[in-house]
Coordinates of C-alpha atoms in Angstrom, one line a residue:
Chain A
X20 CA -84.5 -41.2 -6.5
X21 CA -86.7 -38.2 -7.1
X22 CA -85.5 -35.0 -6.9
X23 CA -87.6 -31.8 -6.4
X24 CA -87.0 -28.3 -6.3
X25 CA -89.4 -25.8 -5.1
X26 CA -89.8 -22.0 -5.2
X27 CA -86.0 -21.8 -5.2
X28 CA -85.2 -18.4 -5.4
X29 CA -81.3 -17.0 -4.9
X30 CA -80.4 -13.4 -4.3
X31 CA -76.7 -12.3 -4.2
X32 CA -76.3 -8.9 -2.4
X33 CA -74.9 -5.8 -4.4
X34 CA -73.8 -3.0 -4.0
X35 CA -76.9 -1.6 -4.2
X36 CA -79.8 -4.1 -3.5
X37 CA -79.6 -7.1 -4.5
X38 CA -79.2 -9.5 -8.0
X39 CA -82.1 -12.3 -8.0
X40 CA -80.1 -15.0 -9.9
X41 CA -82.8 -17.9 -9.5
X42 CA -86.3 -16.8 -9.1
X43 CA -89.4 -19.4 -8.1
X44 CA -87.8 -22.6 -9.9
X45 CA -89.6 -25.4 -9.7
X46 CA -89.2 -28.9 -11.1
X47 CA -89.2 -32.3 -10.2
X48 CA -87.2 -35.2 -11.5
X49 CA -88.3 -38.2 -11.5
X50 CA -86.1 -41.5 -10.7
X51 CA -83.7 -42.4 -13.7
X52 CA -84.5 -39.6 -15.3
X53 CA -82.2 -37.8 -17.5
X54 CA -82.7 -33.7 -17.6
X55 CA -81.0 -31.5 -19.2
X56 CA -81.3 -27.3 -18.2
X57 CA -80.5 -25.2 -21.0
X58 CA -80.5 -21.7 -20.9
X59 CA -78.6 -18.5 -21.8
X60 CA -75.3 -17.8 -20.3
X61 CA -75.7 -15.6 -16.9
X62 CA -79.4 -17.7 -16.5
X63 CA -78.2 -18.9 -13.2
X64 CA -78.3 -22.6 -14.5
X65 CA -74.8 -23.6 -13.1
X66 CA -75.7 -21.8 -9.6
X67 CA -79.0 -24.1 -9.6
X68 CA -77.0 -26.8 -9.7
X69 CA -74.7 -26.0 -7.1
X70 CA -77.7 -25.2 -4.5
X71 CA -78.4 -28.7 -5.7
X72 CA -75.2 -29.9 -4.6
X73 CA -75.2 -27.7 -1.3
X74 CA -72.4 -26.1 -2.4
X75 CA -74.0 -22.8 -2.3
X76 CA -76.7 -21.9 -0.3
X77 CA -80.5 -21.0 -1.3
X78 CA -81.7 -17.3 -0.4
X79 CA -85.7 -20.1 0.3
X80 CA -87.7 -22.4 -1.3
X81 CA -86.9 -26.1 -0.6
X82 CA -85.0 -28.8 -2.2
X83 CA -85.5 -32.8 -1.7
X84 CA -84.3 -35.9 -2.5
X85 CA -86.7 -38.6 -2.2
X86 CA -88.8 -36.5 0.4
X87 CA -85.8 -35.6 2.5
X88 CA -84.5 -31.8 2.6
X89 CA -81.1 -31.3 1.4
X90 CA -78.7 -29.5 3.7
X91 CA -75.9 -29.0 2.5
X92 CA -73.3 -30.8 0.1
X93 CA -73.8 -34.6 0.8
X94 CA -72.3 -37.6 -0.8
X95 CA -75.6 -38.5 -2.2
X96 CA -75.5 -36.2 -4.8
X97 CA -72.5 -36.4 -6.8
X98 CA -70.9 -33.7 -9.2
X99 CA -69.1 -33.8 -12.3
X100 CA -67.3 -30.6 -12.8
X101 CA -66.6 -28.4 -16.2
X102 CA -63.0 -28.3 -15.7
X103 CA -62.9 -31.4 -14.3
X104 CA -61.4 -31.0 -10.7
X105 CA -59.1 -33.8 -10.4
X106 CA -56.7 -34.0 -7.8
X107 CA -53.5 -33.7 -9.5
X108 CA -51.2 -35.6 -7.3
X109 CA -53.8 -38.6 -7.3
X110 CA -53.6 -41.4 -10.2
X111 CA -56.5 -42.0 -11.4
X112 CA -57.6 -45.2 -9.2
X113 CA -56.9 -43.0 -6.4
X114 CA -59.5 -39.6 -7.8
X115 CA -62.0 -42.5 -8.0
X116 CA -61.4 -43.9 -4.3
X117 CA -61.5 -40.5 -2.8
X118 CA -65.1 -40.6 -1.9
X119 CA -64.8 -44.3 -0.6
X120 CA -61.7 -43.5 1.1
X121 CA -63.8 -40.8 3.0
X122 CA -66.4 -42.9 4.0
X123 CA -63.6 -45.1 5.3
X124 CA -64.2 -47.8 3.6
X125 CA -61.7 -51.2 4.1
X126 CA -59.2 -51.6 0.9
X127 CA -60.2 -54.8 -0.6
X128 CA -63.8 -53.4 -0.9
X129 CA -62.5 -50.0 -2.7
X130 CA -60.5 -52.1 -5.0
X131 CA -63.3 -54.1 -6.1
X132 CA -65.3 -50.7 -6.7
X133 CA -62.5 -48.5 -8.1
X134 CA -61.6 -51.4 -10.9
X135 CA -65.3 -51.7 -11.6
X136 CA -65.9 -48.2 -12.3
X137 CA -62.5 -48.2 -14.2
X138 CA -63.8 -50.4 -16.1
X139 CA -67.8 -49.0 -16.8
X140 CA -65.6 -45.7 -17.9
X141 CA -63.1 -47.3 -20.0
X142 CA -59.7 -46.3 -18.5
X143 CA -58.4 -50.1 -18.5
X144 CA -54.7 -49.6 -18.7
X145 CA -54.6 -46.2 -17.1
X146 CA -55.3 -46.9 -13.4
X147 CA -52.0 -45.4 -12.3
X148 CA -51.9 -42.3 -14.9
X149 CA -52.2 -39.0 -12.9
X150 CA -54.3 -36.9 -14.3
X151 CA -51.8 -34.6 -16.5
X152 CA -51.1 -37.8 -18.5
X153 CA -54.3 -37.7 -19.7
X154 CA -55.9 -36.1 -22.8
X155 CA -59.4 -33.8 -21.9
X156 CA -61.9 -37.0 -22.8
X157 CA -59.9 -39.1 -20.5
X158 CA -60.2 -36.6 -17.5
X159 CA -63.9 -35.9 -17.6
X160 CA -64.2 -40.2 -17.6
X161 CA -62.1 -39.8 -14.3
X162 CA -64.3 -37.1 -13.1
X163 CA -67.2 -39.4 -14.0
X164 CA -66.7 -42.4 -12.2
X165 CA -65.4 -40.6 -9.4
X166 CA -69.0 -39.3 -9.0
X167 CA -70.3 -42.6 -9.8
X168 CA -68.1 -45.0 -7.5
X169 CA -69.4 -43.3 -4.2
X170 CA -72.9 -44.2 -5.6
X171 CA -75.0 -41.1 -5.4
X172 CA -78.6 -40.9 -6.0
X173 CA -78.0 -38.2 -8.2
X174 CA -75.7 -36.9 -10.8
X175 CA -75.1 -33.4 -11.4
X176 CA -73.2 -32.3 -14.3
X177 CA -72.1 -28.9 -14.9
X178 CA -71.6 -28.5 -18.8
X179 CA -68.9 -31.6 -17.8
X180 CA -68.1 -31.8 -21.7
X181 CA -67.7 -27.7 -22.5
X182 CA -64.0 -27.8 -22.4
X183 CA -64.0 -30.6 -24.9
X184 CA -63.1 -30.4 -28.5
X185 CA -66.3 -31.3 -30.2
X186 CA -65.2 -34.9 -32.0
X187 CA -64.2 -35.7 -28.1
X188 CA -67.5 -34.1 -26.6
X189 CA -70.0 -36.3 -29.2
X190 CA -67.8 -39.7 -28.7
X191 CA -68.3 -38.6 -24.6
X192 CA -72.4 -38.0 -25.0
X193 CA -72.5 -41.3 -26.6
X194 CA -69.9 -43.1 -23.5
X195 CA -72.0 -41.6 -21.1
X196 CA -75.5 -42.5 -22.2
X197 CA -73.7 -45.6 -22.2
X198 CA -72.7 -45.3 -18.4
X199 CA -76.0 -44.0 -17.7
X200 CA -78.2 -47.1 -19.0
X201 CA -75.8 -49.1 -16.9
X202 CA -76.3 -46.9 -13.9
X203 CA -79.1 -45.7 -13.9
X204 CA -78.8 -42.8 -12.0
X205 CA -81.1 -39.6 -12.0
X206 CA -79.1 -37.2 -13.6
X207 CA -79.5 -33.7 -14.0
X208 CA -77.1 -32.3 -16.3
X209 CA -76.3 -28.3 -17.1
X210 CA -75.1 -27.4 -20.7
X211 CA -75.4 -24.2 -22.7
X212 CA -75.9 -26.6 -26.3
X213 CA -79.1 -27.3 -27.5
X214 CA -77.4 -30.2 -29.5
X215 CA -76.4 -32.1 -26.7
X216 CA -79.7 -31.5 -24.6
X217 CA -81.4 -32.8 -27.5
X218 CA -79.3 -36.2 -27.5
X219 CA -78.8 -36.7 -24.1
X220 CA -82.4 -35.6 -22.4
X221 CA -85.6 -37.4 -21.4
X222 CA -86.8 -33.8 -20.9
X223 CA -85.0 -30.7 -21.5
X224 CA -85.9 -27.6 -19.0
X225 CA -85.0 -24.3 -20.5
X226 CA -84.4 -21.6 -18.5
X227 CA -85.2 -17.7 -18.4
X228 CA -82.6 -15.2 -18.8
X229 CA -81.3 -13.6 -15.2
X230 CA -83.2 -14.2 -12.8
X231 CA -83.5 -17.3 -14.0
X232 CA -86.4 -19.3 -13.7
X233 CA -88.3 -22.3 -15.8
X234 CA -89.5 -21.2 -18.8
X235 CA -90.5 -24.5 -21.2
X236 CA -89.8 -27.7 -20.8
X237 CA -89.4 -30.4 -23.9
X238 CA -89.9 -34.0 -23.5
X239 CA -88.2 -36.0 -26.2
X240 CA -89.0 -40.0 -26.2
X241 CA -87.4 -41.0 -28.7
X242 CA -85.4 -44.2 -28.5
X243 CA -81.8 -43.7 -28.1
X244 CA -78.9 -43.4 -29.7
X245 CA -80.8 -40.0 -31.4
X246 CA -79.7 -39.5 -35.0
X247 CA -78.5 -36.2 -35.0
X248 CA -78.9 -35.9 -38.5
X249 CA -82.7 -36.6 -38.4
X250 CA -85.8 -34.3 -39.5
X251 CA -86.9 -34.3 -36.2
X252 CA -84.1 -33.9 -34.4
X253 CA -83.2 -30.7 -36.1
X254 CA -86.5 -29.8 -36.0
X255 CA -86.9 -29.6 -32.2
X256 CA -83.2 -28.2 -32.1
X257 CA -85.0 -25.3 -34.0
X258 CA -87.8 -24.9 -32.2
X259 CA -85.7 -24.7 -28.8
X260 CA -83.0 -22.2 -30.6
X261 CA -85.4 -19.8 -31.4
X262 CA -87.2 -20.3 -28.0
X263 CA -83.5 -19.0 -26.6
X264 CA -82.6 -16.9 -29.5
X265 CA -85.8 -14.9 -28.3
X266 CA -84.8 -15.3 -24.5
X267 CA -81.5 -13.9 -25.1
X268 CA -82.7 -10.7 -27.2
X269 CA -85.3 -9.8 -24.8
X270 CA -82.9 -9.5 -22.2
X271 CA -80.4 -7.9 -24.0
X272 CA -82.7 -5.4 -25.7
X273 CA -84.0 -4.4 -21.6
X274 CA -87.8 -5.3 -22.2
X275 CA -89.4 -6.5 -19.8
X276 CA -90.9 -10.1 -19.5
X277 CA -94.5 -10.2 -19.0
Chain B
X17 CA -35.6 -44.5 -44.5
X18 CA -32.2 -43.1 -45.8
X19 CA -34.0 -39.5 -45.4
X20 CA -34.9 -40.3 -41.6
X21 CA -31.6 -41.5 -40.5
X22 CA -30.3 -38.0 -42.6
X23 CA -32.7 -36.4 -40.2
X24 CA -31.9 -37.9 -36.8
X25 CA -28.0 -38.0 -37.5
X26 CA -28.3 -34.3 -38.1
X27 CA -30.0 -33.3 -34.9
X28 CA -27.5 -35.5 -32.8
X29 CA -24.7 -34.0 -34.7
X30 CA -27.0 -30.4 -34.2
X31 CA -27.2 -31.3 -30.0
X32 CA -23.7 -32.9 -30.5
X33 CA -22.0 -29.1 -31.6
X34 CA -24.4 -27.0 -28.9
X35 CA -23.4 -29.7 -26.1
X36 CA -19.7 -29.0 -27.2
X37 CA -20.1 -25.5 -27.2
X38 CA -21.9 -24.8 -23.9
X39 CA -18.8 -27.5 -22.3
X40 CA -16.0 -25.1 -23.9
X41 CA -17.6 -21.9 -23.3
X42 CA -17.5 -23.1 -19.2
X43 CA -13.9 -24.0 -19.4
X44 CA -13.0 -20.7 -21.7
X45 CA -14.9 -18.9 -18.7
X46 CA -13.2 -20.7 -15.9
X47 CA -9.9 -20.2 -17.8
X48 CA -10.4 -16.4 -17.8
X49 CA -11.7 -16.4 -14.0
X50 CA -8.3 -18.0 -13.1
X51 CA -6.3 -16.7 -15.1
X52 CA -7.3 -13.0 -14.2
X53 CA -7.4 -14.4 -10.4
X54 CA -3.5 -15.1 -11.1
X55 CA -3.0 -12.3 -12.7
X56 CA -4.4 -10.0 -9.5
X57 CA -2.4 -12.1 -7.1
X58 CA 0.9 -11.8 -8.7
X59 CA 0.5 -8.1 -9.7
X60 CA -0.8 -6.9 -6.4
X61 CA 1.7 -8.9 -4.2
X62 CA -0.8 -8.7 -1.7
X63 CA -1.1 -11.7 1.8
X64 CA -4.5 -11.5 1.6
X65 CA -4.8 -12.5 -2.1
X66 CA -3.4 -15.5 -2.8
X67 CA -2.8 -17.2 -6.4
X68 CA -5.6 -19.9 -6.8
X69 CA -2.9 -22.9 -6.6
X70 CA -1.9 -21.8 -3.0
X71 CA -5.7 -21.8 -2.1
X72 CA -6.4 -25.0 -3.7
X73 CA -3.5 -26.8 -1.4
X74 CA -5.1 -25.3 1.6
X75 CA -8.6 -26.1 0.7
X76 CA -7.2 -30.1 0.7
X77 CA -4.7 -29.7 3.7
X78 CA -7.7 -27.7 5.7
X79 CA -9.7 -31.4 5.2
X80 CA -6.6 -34.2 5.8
X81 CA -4.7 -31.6 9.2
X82 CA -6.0 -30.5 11.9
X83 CA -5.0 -27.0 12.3
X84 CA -2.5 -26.2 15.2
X85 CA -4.1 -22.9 16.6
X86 CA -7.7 -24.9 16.4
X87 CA -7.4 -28.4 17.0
X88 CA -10.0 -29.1 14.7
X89 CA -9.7 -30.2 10.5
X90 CA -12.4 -28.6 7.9
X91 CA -14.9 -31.5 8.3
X92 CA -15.2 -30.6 12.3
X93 CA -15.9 -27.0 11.3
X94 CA -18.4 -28.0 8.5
X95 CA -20.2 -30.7 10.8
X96 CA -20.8 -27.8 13.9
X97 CA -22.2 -25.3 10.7
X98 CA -24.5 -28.2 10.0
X99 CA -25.9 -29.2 13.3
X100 CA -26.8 -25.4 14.0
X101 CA -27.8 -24.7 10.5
X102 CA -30.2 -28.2 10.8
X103 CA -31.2 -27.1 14.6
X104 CA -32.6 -24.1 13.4
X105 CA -34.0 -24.7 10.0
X106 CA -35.9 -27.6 11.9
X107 CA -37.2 -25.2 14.5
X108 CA -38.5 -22.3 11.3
X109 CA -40.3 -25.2 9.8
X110 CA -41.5 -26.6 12.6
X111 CA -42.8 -23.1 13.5
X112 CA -44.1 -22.4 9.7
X113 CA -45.8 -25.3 8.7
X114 CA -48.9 -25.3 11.2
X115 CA -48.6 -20.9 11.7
X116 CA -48.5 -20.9 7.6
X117 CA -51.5 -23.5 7.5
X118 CA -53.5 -21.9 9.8
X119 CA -52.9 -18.1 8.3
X120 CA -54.0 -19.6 4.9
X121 CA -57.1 -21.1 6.2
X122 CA -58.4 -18.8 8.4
X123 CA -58.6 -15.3 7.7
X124 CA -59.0 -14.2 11.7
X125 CA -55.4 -16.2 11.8
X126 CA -54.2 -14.7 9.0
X127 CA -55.7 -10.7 9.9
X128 CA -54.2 -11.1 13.5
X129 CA -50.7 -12.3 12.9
X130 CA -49.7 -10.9 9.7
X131 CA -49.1 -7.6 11.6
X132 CA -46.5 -8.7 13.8
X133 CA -44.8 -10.6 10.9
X134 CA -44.5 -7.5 8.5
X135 CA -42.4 -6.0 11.6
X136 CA -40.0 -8.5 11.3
X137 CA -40.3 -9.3 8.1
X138 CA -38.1 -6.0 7.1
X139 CA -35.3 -6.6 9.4
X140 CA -32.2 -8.5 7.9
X141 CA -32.3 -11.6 9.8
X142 CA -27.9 -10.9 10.2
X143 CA -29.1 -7.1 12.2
X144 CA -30.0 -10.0 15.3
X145 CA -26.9 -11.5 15.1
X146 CA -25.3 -8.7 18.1
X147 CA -28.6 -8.7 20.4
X148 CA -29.2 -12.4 20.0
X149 CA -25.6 -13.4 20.5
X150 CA -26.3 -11.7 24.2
X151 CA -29.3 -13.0 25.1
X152 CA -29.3 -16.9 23.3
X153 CA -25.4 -17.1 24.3
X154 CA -22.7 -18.3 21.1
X155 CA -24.2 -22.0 20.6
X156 CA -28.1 -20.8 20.4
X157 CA -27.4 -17.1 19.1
X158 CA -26.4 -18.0 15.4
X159 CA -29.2 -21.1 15.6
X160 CA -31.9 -18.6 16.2
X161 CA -30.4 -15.9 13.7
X162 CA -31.2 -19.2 11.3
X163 CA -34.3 -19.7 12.8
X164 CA -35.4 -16.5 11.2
X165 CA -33.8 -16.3 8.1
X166 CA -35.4 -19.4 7.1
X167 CA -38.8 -18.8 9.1
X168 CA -40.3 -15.9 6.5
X169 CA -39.5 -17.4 3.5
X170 CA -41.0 -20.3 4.6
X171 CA -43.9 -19.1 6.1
X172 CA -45.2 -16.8 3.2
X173 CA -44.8 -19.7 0.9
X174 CA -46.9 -22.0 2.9
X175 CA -49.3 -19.0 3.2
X176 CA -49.5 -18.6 -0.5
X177 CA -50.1 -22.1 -1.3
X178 CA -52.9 -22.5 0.9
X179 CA -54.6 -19.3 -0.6
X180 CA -53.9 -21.3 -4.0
X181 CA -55.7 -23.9 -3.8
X182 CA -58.2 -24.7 -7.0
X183 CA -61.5 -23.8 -6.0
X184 CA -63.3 -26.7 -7.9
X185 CA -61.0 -29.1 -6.0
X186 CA -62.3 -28.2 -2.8
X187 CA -65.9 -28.5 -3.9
X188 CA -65.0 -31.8 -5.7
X189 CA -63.9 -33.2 -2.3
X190 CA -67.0 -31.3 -0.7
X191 CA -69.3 -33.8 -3.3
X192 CA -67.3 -36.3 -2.5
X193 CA -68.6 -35.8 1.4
X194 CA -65.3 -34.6 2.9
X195 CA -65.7 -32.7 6.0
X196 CA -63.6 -29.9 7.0
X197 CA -60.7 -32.1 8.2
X198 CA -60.8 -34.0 5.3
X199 CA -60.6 -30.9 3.1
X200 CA -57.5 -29.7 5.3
X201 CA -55.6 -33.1 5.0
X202 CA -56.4 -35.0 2.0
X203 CA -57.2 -31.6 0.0
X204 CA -55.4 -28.4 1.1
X205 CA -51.8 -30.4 2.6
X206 CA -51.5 -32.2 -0.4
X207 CA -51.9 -29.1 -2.4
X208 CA -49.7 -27.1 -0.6
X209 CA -46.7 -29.9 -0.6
X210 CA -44.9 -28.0 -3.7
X211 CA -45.0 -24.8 -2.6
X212 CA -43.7 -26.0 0.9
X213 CA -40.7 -27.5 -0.7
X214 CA -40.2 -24.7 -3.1
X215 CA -39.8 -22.4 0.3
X216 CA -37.8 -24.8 1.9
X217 CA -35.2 -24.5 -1.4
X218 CA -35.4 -20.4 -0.3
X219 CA -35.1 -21.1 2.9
X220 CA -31.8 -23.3 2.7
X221 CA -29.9 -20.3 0.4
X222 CA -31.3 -17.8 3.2
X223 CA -30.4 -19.8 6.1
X224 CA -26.5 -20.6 4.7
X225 CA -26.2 -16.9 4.3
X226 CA -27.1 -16.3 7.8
X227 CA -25.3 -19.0 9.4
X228 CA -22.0 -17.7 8.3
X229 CA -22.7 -14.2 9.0
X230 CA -23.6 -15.1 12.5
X231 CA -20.4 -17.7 13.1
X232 CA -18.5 -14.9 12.3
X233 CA -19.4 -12.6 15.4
X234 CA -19.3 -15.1 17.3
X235 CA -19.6 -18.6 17.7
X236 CA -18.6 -21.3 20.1
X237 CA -17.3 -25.2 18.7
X238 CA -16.2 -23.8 15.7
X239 CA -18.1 -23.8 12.5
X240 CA -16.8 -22.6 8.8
X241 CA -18.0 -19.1 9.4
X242 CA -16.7 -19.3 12.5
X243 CA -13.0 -21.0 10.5
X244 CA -12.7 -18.1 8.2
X245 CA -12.7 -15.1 10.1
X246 CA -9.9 -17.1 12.4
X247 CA -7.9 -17.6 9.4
X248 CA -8.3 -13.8 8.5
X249 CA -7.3 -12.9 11.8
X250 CA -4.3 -15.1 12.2
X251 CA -3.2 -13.9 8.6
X252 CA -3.7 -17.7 7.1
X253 CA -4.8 -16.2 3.7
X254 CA -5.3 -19.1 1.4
X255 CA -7.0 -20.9 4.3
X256 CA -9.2 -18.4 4.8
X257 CA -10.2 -18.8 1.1
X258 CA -10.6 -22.6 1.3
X259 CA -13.1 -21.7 4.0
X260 CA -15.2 -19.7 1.5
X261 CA -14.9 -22.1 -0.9
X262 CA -16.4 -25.2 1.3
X263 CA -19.1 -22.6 2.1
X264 CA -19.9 -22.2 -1.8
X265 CA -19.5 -26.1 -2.1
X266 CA -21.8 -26.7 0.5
X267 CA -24.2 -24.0 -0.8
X268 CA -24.8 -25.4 -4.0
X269 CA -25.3 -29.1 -2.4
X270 CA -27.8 -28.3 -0.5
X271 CA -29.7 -26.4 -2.3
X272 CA -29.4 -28.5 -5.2
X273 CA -30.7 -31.0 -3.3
X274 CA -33.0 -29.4 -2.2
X275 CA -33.9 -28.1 -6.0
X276 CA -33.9 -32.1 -7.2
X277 CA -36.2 -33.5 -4.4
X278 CA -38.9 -29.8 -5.3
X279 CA -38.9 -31.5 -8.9
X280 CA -39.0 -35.5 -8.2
X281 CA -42.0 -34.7 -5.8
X282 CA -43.9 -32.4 -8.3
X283 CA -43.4 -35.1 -10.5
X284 CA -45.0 -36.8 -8.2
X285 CA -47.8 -34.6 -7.7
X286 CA -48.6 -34.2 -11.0
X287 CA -47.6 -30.8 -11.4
X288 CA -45.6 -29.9 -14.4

């Protein structure tokens, strides 16, 4: 499923004016594609990917999914959430059978689907845990195959693993590249560390500071699982740091971008 | 081993002493209340305070006779308190749950009627008892004089916990394709289950309060409000005393009950 954004741009009014969050973005990802958008905190990069989601609405530009215009949220794009938006009162079978219980679909059916995804996400044992029960790793796997079991085209994933300790948010990269190979979904997946992007991503799309738009995009092919400790990993993680590092002092020193 | 079994046997015997102590400090206090409630009665000689042995005789004979004057025992008087207190904590909630829904969720709701509810608001529900006794008659005056001590409680509760609702949650459900009725029932009801049952715990303590204020202006097939001021009137002291102690009895039940099912169901709900 191939997602493409064009021209988005976002305004939020002001007092005065306006703010441009998101200005001219453009990208296109391609089917089972795995994209990460880095960029420096206030870039806009988690309001990209709810106009994504429809969950907040685009100021113009367009935005399609396999040549259809998105309008709104829809249950072809599913989210995975930073702090995880469970529903509390819900065990965890029943977070991942909301979205087939709203599409009404007959029990037998969302049993077969709820255990798989249980399964694919590793929470064997833990079907009727709510989430309090559960430790932060354990959550976001919830949150995950919630997504997952109403089979979206997409993924999006707002910085799902930032509220993670970090031993639980590099076991989670790893589970989830895992997922994804299984899956194969298109995913496009927000995060404010380069470390991750440079594990996880086919390409990684870094972002302006506010208002934020595209301003390089890496492609890694390497084969996965990435060795972290490599010479070339840490060498594109420098490359792409200092690509920020600069981002982030130009903005904050008030210069303005050519 | 030796040195874990030291360990647990001391914080047993530890729990053991503070257990002990909270159960004799209770009895110590009780001790004292009595005692100085002997102390009053016999000192002050007075009918209308009556040493706590004389109460606790009438407080059993109020439950096994039927009084004379009244033709009815304590469990006729507590069973008419009940069926108006039920009548009209039915009727707040009944009233509350889709007003309080709807004011949470829409703001136009919300803007139009809050108005007329912060003029009532103020007024202790017990200043309607006179006006309401007139127009609603004895049987439906005191049920309505419930009605609204329990409604605004109630109703700003629900309120609240429909403005509460976790943001993320409702956008998780929106991804999840939810329209706006799903939202409202699988999302926002849910959510606001706790904080309904925490207002109905409020509302019961409210309501009792009310219920015998009301009975005692004026009531009609009986009622323990109702029960007490008789016995005041027809100088039958300790009976009168009995009455208010079924009415802290009940009190406690029901709002204890109340208090247990508010924590089994956020249990429930997973909130902690």
């Amino acid at each position: 499923m191939t997602l493409k954004i064009t021209d988005l741009v976002k305004k939020f009014p002001k007092e005065e004016g306006e703010l441009i969050a998101i200005e001219n973005f453009n990208l296109e990802i391609k089917d089972r594609e795995f994209v990460c958008v880095l960029g420096p905190s206030g870039c806009g990069k988690t309001t990209l990917l709810r106009i994504v989601a429809g969950l907040e609405t685009k100021t113009s530009g367009s935005l399609h999914l396999d040549g259809r215009e998105i309008m709104g949220p829809g249950s072809d794009r599913g989210m995975v959430f930073q702090e995880f938006a469970l529903f509390p009162w819900r065990t965890v079978r029943r977070n991942i059978e909301f979205g087939l219980e709203i599409g009404k679909m007959p029990s037998a059916e969302k049993k077969r689907i709820s255990d798989e995804y249980i399964t694919l996400v590793g929470l064997k044992g833990f079907e009727d845990s709510h989430p309090y029960e559960l430790s932060g790793g354990m959550k976001q796997r919830v949150g995950i195959a919630r997504a997952l079991a109403n089979n979206p085209a997409v993924l999006l994933m707002d910085e799902p693993f930032g509220a993670l300790d970090a031993q639980t948010r590099n076991m989670m990269q790893k589970e989830l590249l895992r997922i994804w190979e299984q899956t194969m979904k298109t995913v496009m997946f927000i995060t404010h560390s380069v470390d991750e992007a440079c594990y996880l991503a086919d390409r990684i799309v870094v972002m302006t500071s506010r208002p934020g738009t595209v301003k390089e995009i890496f492609t890694i092919d390497w084969p996965r699982p990435r060795d972290r400790a490599s010479v070339e990993f840490a060498a594109l993680r420098k490359k792409i740091l200092a690509e920020l590092e600069r981002e982030v002092y130009d903005s904050s020193s008030g210069s303005v971008r050519p | 081993m030796r040195a874990g079994g030291k360990v647990l046997g001391l914080i047993s015997r530890d729990r053991l002493i503070t257990d002990s102590k909270t159960v004799l400090i209770t009895i110590a206090s009780l001790i004292v209340f009595i005692a100085t409630w002997f102390a009053i009665s016999i000192y002050s000689n007075l009918a209308y305070i009556p040493p706590p042995d004389k109460v606790a005789v009438a407080f059993f004979d109020s439950f096994t006779h039927k009084d004379i004057s009244l033709g009815t025992n304590m469990w006729d008087n507590i069973f008419a308190s009940l069926g108006r207190f039920g009548i009209g904590f039915v009727m707040a909630f009944l009233l509350a749950l889709p007003l309080g829904l709807a004011m949470g969720y829409f703001k136009l709701a919300q803007l139009f009627i809050n108005p007329i509810v912060e003029i009532f608001r103020p007024i202790p529900p017990i200043a309607w008892v006179p006006i309401f006794l007139l127009i609603f008659g004895l049987f439906w005056g005191p049920v309505v004089v419930i009605f609204l001590g329990v409604l605004f409680p109630l109703l700003s509760n629900i309120i609240f916990g429909v403005k509460s609702v976790d943001k993320p949650l409702i956008d998780a459900a929106k991804t999840l394709g939810a329209n706006r009725l799903q939202l409202f029932t699988k999302v926002i009801l849910p959510y606001t289950i706790p904080f309904i049952m925490a207002g109905i715990t409020i509302g019961l303590g409210i309501g009792w309060m009310c219920i015998v204020a009301a009975e005692m202006i004026g009531a009609v097939g009986g009622g323990v409000g109702f029960y007490i001021n008789f016995m005041k009137d027809i100088g039958r002291f300790d009976f009168m005393y009995a009455g208010m102690v079924v009415i802290a009895i009940l009190g406690l039940v029901t709002v204890g009950a109340s208090r247990y099912v508010e924590n089994k169901l956020n249990s429930r709900m997973g909130v902690k």
